[in-house]
mmCIF file of C-alpha atoms and ligand atoms in Angstrom:
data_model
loop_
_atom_site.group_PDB
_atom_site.id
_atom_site.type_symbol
_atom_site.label_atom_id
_atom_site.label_comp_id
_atom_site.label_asym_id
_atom_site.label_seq_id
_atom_site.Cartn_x
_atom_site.Cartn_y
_atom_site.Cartn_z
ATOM 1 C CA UNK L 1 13.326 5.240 -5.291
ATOM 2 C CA UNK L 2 14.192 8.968 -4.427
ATOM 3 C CA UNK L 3 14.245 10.825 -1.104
ATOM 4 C CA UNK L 4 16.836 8.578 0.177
ATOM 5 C CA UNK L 5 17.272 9.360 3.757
ATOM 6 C CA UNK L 6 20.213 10.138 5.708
ATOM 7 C CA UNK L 7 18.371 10.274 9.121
ATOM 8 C CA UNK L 8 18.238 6.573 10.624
ATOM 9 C CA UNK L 9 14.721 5.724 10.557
ATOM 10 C CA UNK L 10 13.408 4.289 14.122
ATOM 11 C CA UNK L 11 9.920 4.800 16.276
ATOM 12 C CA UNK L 12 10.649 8.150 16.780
ATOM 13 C CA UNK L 13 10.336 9.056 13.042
ATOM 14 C CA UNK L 14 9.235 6.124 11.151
ATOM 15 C CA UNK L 15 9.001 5.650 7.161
ATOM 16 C CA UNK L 16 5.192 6.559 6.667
ATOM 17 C CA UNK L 17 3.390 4.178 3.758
ATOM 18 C CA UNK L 18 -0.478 4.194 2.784
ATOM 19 C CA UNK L 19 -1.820 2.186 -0.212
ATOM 20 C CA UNK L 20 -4.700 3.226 -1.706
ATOM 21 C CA UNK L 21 -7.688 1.978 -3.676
ATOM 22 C CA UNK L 22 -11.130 3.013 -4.533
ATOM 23 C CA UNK L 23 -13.129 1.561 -1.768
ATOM 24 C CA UNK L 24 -10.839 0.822 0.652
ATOM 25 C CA UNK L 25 -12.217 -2.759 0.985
ATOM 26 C CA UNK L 26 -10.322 -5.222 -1.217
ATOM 27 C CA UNK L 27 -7.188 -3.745 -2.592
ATOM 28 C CA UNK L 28 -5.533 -1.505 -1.012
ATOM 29 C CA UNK L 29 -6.326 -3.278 2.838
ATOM 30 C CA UNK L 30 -5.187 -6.348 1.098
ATOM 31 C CA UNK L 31 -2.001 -4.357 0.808
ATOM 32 C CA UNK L 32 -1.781 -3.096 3.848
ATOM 33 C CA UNK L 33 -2.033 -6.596 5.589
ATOM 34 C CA UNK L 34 0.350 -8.225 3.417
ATOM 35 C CA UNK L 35 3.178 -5.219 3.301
ATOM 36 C CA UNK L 36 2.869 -5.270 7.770
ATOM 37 C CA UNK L 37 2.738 -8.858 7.362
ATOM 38 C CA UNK L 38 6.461 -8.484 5.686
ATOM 39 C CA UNK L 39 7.319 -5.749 7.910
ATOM 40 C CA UNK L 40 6.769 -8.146 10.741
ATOM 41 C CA UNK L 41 8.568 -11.148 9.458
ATOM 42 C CA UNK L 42 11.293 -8.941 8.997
ATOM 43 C CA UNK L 43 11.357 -6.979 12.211
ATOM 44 C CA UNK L 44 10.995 -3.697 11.236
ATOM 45 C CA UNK L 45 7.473 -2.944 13.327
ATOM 46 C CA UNK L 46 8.815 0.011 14.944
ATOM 47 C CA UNK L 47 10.300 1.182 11.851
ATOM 48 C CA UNK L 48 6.961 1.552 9.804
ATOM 49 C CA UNK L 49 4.023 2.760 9.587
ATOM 50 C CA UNK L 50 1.105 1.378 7.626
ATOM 51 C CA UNK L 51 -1.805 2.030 6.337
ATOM 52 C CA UNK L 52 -4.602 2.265 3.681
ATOM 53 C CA UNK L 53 -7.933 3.952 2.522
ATOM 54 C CA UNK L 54 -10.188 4.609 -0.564
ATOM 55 C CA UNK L 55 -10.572 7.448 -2.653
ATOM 56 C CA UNK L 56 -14.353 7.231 -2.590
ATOM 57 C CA UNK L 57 -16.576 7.295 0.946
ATOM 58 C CA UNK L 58 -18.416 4.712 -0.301
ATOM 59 C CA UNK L 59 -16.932 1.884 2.400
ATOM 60 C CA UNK L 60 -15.958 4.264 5.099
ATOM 61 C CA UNK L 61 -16.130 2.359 8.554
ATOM 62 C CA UNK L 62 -16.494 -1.008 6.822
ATOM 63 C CA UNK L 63 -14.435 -4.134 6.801
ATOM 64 C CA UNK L 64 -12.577 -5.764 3.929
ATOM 65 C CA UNK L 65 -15.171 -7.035 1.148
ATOM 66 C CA UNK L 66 -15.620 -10.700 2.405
ATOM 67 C CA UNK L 67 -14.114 -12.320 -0.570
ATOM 68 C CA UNK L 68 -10.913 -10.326 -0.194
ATOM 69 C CA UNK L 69 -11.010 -11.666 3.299
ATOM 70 C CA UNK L 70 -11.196 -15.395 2.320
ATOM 71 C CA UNK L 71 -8.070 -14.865 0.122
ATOM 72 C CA UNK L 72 -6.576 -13.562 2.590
ATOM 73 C CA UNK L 73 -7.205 -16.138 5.266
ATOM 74 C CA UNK L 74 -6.728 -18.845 2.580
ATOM 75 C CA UNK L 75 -2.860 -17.244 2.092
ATOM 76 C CA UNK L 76 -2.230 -17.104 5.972
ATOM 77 C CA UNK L 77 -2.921 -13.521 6.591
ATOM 78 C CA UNK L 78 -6.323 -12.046 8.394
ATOM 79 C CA UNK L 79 -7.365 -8.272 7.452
ATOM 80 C CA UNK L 80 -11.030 -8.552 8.068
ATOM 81 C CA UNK L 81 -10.342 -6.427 11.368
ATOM 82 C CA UNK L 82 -9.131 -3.629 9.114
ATOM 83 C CA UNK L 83 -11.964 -0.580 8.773
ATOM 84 C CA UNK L 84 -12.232 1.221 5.506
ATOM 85 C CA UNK L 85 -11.752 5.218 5.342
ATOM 86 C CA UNK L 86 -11.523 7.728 2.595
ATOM 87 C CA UNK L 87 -7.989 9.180 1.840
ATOM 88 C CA UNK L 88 -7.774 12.946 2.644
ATOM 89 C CA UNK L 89 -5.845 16.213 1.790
ATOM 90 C CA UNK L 90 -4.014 15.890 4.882
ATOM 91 C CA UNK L 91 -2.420 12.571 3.894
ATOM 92 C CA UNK L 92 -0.182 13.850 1.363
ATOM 93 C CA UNK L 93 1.163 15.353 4.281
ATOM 94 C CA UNK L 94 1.170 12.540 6.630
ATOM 95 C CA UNK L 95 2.469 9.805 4.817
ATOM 96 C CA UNK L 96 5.757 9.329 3.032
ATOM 97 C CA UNK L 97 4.559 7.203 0.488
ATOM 98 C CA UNK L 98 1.860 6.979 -1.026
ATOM 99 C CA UNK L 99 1.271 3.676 -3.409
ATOM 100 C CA UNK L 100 -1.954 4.002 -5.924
ATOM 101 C CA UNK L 101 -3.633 0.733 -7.302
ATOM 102 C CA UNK L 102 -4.574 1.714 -10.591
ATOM 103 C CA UNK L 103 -4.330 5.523 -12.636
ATOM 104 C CA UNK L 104 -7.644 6.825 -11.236
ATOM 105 C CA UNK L 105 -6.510 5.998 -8.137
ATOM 106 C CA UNK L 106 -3.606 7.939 -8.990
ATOM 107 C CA UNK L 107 -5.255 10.739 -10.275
ATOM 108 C CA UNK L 108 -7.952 11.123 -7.974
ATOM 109 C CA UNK L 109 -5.190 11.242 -5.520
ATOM 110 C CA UNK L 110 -3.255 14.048 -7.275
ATOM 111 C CA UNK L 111 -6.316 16.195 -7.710
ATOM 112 C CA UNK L 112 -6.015 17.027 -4.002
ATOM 113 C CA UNK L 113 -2.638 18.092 -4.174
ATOM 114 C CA UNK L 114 -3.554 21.268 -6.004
ATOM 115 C CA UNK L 115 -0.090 22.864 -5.658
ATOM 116 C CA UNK L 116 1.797 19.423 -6.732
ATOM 117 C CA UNK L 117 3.258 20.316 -3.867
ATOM 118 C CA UNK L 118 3.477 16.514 -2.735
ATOM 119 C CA UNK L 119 3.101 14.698 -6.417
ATOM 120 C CA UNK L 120 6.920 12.740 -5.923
ATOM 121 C CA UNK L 121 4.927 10.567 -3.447
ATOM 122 C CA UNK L 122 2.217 9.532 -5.293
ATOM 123 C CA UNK L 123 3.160 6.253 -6.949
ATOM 124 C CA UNK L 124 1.459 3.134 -9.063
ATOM 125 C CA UNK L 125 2.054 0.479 -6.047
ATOM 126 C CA UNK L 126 2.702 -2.061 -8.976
ATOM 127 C CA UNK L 127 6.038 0.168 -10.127
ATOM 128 C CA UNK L 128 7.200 -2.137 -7.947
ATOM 129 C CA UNK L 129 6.316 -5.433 -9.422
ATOM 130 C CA UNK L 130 9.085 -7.373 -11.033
ATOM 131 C CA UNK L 131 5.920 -8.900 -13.619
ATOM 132 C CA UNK L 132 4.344 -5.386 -14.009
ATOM 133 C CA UNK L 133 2.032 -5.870 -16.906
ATOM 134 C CA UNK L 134 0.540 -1.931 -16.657
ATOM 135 C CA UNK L 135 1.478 -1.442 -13.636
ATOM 136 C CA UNK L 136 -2.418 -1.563 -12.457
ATOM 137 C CA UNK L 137 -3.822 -3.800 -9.786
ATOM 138 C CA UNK L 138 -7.229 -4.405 -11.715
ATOM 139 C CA UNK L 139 -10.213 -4.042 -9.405
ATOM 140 C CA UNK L 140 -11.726 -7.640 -8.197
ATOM 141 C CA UNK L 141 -15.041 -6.206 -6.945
ATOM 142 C CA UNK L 142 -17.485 -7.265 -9.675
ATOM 143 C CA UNK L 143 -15.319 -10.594 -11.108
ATOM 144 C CA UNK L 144 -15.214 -13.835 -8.956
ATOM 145 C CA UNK L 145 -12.857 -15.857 -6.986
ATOM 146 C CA UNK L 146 -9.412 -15.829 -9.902
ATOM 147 C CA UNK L 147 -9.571 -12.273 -9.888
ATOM 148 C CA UNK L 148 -9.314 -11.844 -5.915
ATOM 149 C CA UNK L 149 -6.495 -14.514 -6.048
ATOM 150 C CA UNK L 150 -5.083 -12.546 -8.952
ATOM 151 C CA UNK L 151 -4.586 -9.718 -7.400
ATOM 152 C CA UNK L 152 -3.568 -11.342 -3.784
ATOM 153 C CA UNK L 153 -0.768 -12.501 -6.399
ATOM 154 C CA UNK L 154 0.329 -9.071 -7.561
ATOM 155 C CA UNK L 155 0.167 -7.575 -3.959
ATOM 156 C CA UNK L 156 2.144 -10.262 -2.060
ATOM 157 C CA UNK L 157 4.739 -9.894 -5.140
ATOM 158 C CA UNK L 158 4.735 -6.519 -5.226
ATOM 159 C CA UNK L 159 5.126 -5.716 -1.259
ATOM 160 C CA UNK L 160 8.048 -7.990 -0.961
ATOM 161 C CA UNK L 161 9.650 -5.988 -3.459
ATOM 162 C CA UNK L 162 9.157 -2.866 -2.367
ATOM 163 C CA UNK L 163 9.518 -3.673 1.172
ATOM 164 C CA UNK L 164 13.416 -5.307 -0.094
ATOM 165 C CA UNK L 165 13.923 -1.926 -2.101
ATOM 166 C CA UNK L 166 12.945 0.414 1.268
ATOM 167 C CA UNK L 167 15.071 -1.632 3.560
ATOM 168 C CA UNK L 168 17.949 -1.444 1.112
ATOM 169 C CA UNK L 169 17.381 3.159 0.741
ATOM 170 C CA UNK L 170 17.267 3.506 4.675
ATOM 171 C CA UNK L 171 19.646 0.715 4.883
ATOM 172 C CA UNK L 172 17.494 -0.804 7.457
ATOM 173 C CA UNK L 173 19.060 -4.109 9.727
ATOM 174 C CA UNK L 174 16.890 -6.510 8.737
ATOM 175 C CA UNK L 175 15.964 -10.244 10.410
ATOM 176 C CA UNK L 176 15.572 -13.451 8.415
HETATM 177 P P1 4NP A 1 -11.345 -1.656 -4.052
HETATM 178 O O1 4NP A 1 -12.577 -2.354 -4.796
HETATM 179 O O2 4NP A 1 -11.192 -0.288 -4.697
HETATM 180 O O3 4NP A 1 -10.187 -2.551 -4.369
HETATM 181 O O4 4NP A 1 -11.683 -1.594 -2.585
HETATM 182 C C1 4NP A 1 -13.859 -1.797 -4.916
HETATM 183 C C2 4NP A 1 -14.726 -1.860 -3.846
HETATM 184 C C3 4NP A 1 -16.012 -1.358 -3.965
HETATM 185 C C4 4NP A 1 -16.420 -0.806 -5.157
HETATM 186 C C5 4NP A 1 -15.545 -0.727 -6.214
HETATM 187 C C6 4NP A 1 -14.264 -1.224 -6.082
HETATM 188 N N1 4NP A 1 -17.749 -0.329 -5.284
HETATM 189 O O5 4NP A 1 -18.156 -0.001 -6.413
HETATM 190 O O6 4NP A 1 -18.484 -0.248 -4.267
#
């Protein structure tokens, strides 16, 4: 990963992730649940910061979709107290990473960074994935119960990963 970081990363300036979707309500909170969840185990709360949101406004204010929730719970994790909101300009900013689902998450995502000013950011979340198929988390909302297991698959596989390859760039102390 580039933009390796000389500056020891603590509270005070913490390594910034969102992961985004298109609603904001299976995905990408899934994602954000599971990569904290990791964080956590780990010890590195004060070192991150984590979040998600949805390209569209469609879900804006709403919790997870209640079959992403029931994955979740049914892996250990709860994320129905998450609240969806769309992604904005101001997050290519924000954020220091910025981890895309699928390509027109991607996209949609790049189209408000007019300049490109911010485009070494923007990644495909499953870049990450040691299994990467196309590098696409495929979107469970109109399938049934193996696709939102599918993808819980893909994140929880994926986060680990990329939470391993972060600690090793900042060289982070991590617990066991
Ligand atoms: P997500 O899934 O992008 O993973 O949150 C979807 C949620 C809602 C819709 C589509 C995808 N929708 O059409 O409302």
């Amino acid at each position: 990963m580039d933009g390796a970081q000389d500056v020891r990363r603590t509270f005070l300036n913490p390594i910034k992730v969102v992961f985004v979707c298109l609603g904001n309500i299976c995905r990408s909170p899934l994602a954000e649940g599971v990569f904290r969840s990791i964080v956590m185990k780990h010890g590195q709360q004060d070192v991150f910061v984590v979040d998600s949101a949805g390209t569209s406004a469609w879900h804006i204010g709403s919790a997870p979709d209640a079959r992403m929730c029931q994955t979740a719970v049914k892996n250990g994790l709860s994320i129905a107290q998450l609240k969806g909101r769309q992604f904005q300009k101001e997050d290519l900013e924000r954020f220091d990473y910025i981890f895309a689902m699928d390509k027109n998450n991607l996209n949609d995502i790049l189209s408000l960074d007019e300049k490109g000013t911010f485009s070494a950011k923007v990644r495909l979340f499953r870049e990450f994935d040691p299994d990467p198929d196309n590098y696409q988390v495929p979107d469970p909302y109109y399938g049934g119960e193996k696709g939102f297991d599918d993808v819980y698959s893909m994140v929880e596989r994926t986060s680990r990963t990329l939470f391993h390859r972060l600690a090793e760039e900042y060289r982070l102390s991590i617990e066991y």
